mmCIF file with all atom_site columns, C-alpha atoms in Angstrom:
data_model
loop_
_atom_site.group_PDB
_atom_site.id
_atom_site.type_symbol
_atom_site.label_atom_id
_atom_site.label_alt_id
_atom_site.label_comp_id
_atom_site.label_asym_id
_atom_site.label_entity_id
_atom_site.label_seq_id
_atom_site.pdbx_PDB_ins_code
_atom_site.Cartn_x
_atom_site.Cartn_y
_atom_site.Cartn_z
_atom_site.occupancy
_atom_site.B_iso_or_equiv
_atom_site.pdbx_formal_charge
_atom_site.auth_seq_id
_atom_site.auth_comp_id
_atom_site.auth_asym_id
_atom_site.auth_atom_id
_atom_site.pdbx_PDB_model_num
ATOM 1   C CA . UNK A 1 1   ? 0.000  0.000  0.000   1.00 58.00 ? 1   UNK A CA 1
ATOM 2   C CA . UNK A 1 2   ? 2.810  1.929  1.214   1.00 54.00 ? 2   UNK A CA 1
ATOM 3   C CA . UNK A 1 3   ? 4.832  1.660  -2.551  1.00 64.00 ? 3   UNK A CA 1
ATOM 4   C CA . UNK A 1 4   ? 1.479  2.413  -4.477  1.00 65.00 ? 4   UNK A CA 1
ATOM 5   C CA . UNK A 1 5   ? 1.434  5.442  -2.434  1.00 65.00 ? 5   UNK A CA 1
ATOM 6   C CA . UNK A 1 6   ? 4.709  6.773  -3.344  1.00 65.00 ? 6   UNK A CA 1
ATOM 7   C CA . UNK A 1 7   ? 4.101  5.518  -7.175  1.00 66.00 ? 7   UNK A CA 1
ATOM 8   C CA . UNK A 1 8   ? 1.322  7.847  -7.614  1.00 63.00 ? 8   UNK A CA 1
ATOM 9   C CA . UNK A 1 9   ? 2.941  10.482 -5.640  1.00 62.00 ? 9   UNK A CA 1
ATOM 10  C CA . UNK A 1 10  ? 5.810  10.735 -7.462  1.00 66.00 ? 10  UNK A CA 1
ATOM 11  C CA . UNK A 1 11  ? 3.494  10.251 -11.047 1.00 67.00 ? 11  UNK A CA 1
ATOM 12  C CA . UNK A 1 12  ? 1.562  12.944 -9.481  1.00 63.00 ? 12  UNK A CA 1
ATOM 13  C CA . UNK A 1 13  ? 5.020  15.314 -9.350  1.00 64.00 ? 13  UNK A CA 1
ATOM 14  C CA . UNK A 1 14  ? 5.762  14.095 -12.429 1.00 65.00 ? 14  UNK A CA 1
ATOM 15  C CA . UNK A 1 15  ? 2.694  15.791 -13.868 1.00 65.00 ? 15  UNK A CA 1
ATOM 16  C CA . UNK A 1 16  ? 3.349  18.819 -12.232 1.00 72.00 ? 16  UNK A CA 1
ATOM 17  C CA . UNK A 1 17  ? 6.815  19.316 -13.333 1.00 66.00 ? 17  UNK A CA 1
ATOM 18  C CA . UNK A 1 18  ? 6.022  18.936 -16.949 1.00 67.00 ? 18  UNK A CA 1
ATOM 19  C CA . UNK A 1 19  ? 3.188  21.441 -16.513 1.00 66.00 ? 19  UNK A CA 1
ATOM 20  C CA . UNK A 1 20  ? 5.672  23.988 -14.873 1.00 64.00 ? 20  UNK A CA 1
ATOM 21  C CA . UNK A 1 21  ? 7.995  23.235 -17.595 1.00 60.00 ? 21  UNK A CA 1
ATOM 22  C CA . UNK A 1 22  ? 5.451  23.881 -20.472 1.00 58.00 ? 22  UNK A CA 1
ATOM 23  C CA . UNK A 1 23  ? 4.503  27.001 -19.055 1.00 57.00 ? 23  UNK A CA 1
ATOM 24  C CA . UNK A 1 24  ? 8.054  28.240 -18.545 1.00 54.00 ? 24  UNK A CA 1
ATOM 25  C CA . UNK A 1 25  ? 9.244  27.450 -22.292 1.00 54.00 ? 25  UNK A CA 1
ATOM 26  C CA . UNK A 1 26  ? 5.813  28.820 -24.203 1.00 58.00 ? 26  UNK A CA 1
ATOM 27  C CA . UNK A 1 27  ? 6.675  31.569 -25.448 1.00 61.00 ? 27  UNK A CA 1
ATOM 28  C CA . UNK A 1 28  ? 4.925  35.161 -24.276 1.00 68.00 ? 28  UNK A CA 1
ATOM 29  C CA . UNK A 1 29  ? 2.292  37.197 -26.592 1.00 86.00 ? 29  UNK A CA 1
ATOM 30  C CA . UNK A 1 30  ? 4.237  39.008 -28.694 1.00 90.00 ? 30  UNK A CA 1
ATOM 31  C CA . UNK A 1 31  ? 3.373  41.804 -32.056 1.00 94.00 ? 31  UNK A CA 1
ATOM 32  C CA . UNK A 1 32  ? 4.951  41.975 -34.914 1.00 96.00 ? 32  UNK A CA 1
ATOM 33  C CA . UNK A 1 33  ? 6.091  45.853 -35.830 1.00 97.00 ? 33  UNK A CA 1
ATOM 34  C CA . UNK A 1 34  ? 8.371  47.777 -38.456 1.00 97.00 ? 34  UNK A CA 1
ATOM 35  C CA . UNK A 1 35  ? 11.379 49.061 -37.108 1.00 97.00 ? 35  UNK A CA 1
ATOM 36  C CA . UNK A 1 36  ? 14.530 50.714 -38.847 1.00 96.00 ? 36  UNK A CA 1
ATOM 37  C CA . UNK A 1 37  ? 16.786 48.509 -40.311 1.00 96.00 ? 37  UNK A CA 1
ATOM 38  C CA . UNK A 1 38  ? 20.156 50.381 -39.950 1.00 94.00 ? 38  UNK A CA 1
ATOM 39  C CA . UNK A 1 39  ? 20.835 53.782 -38.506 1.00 94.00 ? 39  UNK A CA 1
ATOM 40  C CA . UNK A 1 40  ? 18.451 56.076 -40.735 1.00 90.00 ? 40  UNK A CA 1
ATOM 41  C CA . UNK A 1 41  ? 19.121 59.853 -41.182 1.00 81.00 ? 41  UNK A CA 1
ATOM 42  C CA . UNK A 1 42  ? 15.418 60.858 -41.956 1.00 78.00 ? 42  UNK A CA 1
ATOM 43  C CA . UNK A 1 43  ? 14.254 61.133 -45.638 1.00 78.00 ? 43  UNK A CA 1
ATOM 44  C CA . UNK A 1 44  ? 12.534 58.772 -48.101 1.00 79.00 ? 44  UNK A CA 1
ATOM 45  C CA . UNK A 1 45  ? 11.764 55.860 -47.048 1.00 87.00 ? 45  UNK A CA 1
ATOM 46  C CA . UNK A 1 46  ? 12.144 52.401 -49.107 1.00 89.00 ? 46  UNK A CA 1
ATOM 47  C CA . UNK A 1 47  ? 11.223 48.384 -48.400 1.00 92.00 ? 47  UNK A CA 1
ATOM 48  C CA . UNK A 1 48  ? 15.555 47.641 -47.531 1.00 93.00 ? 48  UNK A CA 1
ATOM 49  C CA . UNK A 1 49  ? 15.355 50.578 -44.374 1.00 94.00 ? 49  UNK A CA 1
ATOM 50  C CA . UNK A 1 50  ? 13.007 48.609 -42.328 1.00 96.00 ? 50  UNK A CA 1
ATOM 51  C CA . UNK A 1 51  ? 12.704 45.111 -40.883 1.00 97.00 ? 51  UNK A CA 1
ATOM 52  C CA . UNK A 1 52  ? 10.293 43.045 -38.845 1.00 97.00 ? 52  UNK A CA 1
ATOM 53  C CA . UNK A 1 53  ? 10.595 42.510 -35.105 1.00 96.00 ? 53  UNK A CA 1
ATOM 54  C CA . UNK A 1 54  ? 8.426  41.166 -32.271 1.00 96.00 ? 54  UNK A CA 1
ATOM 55  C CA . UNK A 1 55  ? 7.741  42.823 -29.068 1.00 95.00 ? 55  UNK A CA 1
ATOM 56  C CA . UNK A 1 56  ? 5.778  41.165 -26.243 1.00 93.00 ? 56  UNK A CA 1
ATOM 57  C CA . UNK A 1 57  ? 2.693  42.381 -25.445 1.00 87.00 ? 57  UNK A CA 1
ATOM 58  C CA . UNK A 1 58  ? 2.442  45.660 -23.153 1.00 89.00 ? 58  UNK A CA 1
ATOM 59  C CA . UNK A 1 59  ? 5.574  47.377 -24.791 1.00 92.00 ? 59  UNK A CA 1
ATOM 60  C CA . UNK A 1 60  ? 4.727  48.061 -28.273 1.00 94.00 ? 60  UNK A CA 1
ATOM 61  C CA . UNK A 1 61  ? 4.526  51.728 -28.501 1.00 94.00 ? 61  UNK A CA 1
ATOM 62  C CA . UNK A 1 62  ? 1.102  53.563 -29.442 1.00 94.00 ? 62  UNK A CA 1
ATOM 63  C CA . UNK A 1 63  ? 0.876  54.219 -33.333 1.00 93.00 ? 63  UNK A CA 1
ATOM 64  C CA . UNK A 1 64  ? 3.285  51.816 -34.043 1.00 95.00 ? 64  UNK A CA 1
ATOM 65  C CA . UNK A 1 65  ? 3.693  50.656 -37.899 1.00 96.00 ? 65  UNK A CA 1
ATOM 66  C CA . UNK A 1 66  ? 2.736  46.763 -38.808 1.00 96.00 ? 66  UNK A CA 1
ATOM 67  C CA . UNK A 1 67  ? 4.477  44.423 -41.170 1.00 96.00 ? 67  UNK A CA 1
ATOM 68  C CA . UNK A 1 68  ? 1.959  45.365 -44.089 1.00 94.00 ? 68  UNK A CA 1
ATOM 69  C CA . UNK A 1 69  ? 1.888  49.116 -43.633 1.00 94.00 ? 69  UNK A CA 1
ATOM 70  C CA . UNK A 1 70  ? 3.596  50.752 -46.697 1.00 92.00 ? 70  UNK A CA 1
ATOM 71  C CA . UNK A 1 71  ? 6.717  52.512 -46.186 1.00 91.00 ? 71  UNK A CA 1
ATOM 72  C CA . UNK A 1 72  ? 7.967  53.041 -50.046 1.00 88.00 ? 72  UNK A CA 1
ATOM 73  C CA . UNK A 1 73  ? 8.484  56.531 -50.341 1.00 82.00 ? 73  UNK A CA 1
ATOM 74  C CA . UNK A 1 74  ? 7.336  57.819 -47.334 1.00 86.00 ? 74  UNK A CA 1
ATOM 75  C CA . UNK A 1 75  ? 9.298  60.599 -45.345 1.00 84.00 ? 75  UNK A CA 1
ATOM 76  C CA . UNK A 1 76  ? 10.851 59.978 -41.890 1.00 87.00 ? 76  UNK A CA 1
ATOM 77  C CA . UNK A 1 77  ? 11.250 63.194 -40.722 1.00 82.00 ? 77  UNK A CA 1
ATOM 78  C CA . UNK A 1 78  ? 13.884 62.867 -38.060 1.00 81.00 ? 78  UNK A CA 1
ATOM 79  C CA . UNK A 1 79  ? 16.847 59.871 -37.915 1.00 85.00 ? 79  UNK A CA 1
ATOM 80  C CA . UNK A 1 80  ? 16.047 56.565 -36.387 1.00 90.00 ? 80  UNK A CA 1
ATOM 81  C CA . UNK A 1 81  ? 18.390 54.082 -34.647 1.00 94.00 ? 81  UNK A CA 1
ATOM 82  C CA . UNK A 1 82  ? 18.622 50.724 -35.616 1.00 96.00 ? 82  UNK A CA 1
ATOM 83  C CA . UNK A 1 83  ? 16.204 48.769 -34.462 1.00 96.00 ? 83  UNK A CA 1
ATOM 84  C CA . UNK A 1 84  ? 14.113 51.623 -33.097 1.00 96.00 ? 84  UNK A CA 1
ATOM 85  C CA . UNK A 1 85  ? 10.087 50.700 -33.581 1.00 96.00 ? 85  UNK A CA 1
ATOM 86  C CA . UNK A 1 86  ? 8.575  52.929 -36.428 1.00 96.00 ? 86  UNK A CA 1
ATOM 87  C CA . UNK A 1 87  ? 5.096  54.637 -35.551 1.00 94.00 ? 87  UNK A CA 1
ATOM 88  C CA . UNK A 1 88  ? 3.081  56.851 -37.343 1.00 90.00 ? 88  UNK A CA 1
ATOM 89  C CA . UNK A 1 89  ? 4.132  60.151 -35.887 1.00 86.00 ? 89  UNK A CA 1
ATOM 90  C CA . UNK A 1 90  ? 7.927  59.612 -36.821 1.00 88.00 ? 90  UNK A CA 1
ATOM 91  C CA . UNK A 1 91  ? 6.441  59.788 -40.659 1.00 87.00 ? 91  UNK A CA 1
ATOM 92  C CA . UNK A 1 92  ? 5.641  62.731 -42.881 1.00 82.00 ? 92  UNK A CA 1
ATOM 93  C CA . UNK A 1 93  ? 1.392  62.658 -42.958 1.00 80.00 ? 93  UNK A CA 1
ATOM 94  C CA . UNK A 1 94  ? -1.711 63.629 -41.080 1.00 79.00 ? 94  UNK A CA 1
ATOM 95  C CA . UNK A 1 95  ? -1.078 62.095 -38.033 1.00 77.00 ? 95  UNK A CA 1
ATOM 96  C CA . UNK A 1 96  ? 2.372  63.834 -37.761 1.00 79.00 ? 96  UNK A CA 1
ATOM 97  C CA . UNK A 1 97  ? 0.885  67.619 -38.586 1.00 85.00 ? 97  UNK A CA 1
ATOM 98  C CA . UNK A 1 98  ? -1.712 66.755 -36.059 1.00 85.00 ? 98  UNK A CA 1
ATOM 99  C CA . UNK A 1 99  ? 0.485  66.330 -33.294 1.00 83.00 ? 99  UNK A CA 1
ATOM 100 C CA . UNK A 1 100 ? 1.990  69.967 -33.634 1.00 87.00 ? 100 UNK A CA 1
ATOM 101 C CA . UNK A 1 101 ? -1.431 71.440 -32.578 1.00 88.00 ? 101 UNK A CA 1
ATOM 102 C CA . UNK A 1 102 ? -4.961 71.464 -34.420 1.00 90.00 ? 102 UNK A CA 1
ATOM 103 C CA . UNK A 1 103 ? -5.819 73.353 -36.858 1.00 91.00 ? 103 UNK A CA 1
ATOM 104 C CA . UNK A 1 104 ? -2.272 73.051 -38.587 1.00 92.00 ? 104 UNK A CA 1
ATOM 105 C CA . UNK A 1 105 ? -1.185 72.516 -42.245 1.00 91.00 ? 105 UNK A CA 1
ATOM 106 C CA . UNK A 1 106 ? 2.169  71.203 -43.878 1.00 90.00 ? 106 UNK A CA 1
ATOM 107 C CA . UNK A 1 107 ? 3.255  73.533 -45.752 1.00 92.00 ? 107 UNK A CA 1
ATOM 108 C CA . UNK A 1 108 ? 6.346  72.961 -47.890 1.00 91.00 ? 108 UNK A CA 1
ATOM 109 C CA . UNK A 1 109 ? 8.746  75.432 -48.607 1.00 94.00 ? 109 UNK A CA 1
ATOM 110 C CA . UNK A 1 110 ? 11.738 75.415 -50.837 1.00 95.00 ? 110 UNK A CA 1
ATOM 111 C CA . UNK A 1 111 ? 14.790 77.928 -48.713 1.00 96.00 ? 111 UNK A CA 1
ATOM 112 C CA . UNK A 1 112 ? 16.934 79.715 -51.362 1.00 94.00 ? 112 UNK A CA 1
ATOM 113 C CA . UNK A 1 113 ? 20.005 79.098 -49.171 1.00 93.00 ? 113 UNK A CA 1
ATOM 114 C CA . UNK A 1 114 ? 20.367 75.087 -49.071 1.00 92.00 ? 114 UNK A CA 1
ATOM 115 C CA . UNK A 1 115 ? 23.319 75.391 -46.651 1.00 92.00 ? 115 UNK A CA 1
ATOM 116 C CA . UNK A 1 116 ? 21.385 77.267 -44.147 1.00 93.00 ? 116 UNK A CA 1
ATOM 117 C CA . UNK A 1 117 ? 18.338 74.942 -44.441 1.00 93.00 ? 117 UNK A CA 1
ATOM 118 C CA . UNK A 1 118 ? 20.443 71.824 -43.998 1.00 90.00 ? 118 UNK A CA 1
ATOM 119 C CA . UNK A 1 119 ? 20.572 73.309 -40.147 1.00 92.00 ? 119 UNK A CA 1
ATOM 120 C CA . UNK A 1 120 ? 17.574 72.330 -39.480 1.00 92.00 ? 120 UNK A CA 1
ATOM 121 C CA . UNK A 1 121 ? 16.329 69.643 -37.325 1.00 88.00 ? 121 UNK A CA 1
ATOM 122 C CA . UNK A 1 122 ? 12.926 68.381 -36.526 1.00 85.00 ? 122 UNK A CA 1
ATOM 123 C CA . UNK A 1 123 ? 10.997 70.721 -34.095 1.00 88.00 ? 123 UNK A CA 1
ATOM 124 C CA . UNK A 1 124 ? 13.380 73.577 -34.919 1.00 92.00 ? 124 UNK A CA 1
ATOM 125 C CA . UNK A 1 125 ? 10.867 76.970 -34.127 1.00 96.00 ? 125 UNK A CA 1
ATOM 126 C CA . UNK A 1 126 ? 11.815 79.336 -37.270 1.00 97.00 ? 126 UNK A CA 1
ATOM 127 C CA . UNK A 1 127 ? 11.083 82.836 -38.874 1.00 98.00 ? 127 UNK A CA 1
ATOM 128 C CA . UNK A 1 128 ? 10.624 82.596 -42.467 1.00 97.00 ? 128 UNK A CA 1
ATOM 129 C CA . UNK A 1 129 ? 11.984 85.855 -44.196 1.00 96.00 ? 129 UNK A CA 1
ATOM 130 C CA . UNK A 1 130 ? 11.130 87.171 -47.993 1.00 95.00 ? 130 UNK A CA 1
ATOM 131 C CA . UNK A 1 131 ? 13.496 88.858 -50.117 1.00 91.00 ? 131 UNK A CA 1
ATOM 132 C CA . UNK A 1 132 ? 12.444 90.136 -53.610 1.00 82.00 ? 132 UNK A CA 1
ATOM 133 C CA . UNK A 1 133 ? 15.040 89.410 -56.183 1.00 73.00 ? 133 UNK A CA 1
ATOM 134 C CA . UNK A 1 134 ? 17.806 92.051 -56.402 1.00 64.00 ? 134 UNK A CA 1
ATOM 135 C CA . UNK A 1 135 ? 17.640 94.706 -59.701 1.00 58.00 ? 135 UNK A CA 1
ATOM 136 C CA . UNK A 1 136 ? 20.424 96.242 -58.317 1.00 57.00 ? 136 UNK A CA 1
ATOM 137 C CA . UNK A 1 137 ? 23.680 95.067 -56.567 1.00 61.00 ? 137 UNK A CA 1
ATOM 138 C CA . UNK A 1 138 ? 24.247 98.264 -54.725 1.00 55.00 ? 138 UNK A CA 1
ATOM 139 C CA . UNK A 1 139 ? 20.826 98.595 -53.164 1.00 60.00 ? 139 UNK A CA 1
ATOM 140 C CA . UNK A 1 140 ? 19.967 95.917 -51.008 1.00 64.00 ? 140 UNK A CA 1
ATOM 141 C CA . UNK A 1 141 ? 16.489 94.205 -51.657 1.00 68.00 ? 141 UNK A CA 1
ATOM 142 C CA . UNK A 1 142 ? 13.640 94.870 -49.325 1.00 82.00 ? 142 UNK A CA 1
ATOM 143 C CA . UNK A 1 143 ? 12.617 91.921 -46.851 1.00 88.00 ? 143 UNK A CA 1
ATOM 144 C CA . UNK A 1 144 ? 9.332  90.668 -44.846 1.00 92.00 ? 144 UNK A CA 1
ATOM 145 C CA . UNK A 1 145 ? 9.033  87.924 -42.574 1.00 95.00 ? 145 UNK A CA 1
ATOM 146 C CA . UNK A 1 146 ? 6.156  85.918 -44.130 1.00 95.00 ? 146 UNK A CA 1
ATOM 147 C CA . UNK A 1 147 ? 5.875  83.329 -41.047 1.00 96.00 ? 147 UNK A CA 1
ATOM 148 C CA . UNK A 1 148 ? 6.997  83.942 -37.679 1.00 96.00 ? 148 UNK A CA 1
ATOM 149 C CA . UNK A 1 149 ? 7.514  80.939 -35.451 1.00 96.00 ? 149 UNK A CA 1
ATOM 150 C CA . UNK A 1 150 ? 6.817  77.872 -37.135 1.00 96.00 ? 150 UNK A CA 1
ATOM 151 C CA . UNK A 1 151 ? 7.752  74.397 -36.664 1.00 94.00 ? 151 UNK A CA 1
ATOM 152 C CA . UNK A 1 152 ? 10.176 72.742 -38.900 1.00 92.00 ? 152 UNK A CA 1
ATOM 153 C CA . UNK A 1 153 ? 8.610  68.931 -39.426 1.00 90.00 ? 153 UNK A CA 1
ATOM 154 C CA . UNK A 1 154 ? 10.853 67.727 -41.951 1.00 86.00 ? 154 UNK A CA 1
ATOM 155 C CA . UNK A 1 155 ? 14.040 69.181 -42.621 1.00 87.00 ? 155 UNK A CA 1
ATOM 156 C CA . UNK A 1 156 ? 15.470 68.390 -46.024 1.00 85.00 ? 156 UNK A CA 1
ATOM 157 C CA . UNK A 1 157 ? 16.392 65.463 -46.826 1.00 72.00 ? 157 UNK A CA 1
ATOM 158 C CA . UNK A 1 158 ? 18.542 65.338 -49.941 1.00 54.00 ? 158 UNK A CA 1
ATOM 159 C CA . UNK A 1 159 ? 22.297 67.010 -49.562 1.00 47.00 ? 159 UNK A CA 1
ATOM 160 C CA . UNK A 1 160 ? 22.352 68.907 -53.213 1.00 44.00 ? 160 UNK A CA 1
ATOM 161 C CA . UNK A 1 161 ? 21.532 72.177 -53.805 1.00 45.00 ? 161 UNK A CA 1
ATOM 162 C CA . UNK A 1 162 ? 19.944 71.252 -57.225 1.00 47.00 ? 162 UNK A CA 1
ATOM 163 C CA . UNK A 1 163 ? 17.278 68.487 -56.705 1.00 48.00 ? 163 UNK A CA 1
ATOM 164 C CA . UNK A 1 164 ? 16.210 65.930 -59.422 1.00 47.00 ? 164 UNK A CA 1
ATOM 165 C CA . UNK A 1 165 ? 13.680 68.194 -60.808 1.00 46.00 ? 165 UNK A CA 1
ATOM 166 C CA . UNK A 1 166 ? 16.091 70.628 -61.216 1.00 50.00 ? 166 UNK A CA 1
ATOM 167 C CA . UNK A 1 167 ? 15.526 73.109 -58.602 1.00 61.00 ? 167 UNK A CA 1
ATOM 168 C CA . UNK A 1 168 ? 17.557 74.863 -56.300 1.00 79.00 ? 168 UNK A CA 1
ATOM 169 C CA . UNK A 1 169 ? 17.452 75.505 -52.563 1.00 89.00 ? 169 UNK A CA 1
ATOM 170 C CA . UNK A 1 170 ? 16.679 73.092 -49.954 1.00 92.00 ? 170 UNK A CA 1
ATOM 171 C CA . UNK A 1 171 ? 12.677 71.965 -49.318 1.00 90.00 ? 171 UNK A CA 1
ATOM 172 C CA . UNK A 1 172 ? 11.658 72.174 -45.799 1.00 92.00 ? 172 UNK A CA 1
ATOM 173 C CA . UNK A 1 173 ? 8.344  71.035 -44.601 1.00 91.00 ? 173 UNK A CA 1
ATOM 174 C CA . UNK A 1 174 ? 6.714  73.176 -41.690 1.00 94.00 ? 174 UNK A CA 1
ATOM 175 C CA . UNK A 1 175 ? 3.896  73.268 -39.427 1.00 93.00 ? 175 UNK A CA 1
ATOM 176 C CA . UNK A 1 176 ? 1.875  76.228 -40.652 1.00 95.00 ? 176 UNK A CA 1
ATOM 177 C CA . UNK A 1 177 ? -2.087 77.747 -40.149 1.00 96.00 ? 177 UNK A CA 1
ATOM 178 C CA . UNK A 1 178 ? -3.875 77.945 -43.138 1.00 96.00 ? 178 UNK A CA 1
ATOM 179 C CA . UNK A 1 179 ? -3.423 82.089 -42.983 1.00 96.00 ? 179 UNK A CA 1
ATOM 180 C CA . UNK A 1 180 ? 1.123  81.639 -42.852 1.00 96.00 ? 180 UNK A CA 1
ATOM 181 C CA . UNK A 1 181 ? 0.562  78.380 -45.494 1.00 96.00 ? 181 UNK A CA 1
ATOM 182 C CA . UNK A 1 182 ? -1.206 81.222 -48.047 1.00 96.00 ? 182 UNK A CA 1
ATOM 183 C CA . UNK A 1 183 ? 1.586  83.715 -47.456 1.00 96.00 ? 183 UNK A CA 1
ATOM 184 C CA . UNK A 1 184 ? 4.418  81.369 -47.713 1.00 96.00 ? 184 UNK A CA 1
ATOM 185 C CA . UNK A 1 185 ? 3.148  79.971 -50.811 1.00 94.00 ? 185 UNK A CA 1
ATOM 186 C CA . UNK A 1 186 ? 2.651  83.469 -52.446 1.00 94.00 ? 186 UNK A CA 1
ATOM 187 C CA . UNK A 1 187 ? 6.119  84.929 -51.111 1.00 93.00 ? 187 UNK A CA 1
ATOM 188 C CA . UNK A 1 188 ? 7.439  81.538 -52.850 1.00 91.00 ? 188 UNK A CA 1
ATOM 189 C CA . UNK A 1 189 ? 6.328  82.224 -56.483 1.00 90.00 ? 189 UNK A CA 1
ATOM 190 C CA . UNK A 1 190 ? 8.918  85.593 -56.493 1.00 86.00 ? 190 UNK A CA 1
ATOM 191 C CA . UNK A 1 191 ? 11.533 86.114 -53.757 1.00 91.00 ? 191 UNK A CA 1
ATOM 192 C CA . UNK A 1 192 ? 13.822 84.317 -52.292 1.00 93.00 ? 192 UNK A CA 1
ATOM 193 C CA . UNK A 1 193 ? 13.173 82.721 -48.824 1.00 96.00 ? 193 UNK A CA 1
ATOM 194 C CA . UNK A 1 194 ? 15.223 82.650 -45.984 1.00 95.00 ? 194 UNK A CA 1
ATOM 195 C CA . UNK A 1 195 ? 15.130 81.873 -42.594 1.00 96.00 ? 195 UNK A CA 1
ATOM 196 C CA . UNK A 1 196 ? 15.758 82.969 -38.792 1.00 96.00 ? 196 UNK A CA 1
ATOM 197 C CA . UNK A 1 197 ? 16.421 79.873 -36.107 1.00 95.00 ? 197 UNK A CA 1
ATOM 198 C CA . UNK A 1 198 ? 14.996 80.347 -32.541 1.00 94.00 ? 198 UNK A CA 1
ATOM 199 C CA . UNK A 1 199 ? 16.643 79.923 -29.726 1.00 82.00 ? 199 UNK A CA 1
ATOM 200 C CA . UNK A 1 200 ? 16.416 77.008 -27.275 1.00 65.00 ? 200 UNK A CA 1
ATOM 201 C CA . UNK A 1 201 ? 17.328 74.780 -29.621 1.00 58.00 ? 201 UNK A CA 1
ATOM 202 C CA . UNK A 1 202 ? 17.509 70.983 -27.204 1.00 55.00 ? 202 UNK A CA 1
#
């Protein structure tokens, strides 16, 4: 009696142990996200920049992009580590102009002065300032700022000063109100734009 005892004691342990050890090897919940593939600088976007990965359930961060969510072309306005989980506020598109405040556009705007524009970072606060084009070398041109403190979202992203269409300057893309979107667009078809940094820069 004693030995049949023990034999379904120990069958009984037995049991348990493989349950404990079935539980400790499944593996947890996990979601699959995009994340950057390399070190990205910001810019367009194609399929070879990003990369599957799994994170368990509770830390995948709000927004973030799945496997089938198209990335071809799209802007990433600000450089990503390897690794780092893409979401939809870290690309160029409504979601991103929304979270500078409501009521915002994205205005783009082509900066005469590439090498200034290529000082920009993401969330820079700017002045943008209109020049009409110079008739004569010893006066100087007169000037307006067409948009005072708005938010850079994209800085450019191509290092020429001539892009593929031909044009010059740098194209920055800024969080504007309808009202400094209509200016900046007007003061673009004849002067040359410029630009004033704020301070504070983190």
């Amino acid at each position: 009696m004693v030995n049949r005892r023990r034999r379904l004691l120990a069958a009984a342990l037995a049991a348990m142990a493989m349950t404990c050890l079935g539980l400790a090897v499944r593996p947890a919940a996990a979601t699959e996200v995009l994340a950057a593939a390399r070190d990205l600088p910001g810019g367009a976007l194609s399929p070879a920049d990003v990369t599957v990965i799994r994170l368990p359930e509770g830390t995948v961060p709000d927004g973030a992009l799945p496997p089938a969510a198209p990335v071809d072309g799209r802007v990433l306005t600000s450089p990503a580590r390897r690794g780092e989980p893409l979401t939809d506020v870290r690309l160029l598109g409504p979601s991103l102009v929304d979270a500078y405040g409501p009521g915002l556009l994205a205005a783009p705007v082509r900066i005469t002065d590439a090498s200034s524009a290529h000082l920009l970072r993401s969330g820079d606060v700017i002045d943008v300032i209109a020049a009409a084009p110079k008739w004569d070398d010893a006066v100087a041109p007169p000037t307006a700022t067409v948009a005072r403190a708005v938010t850079v979202i994209a800085p450019p992203t191509a290092t020429r000063a001539t892009d593929a269409m031909g044009d010059t300057g740098a194209l920055v893309v800024l969080a504007a109100t309808p009202d400094q979107a209509t200016r900046l667009a007007q003061a673009a078809t004849g002067s040359r734009l410029s630009i004033a940094i704020h301070g504070h820069r983190q």
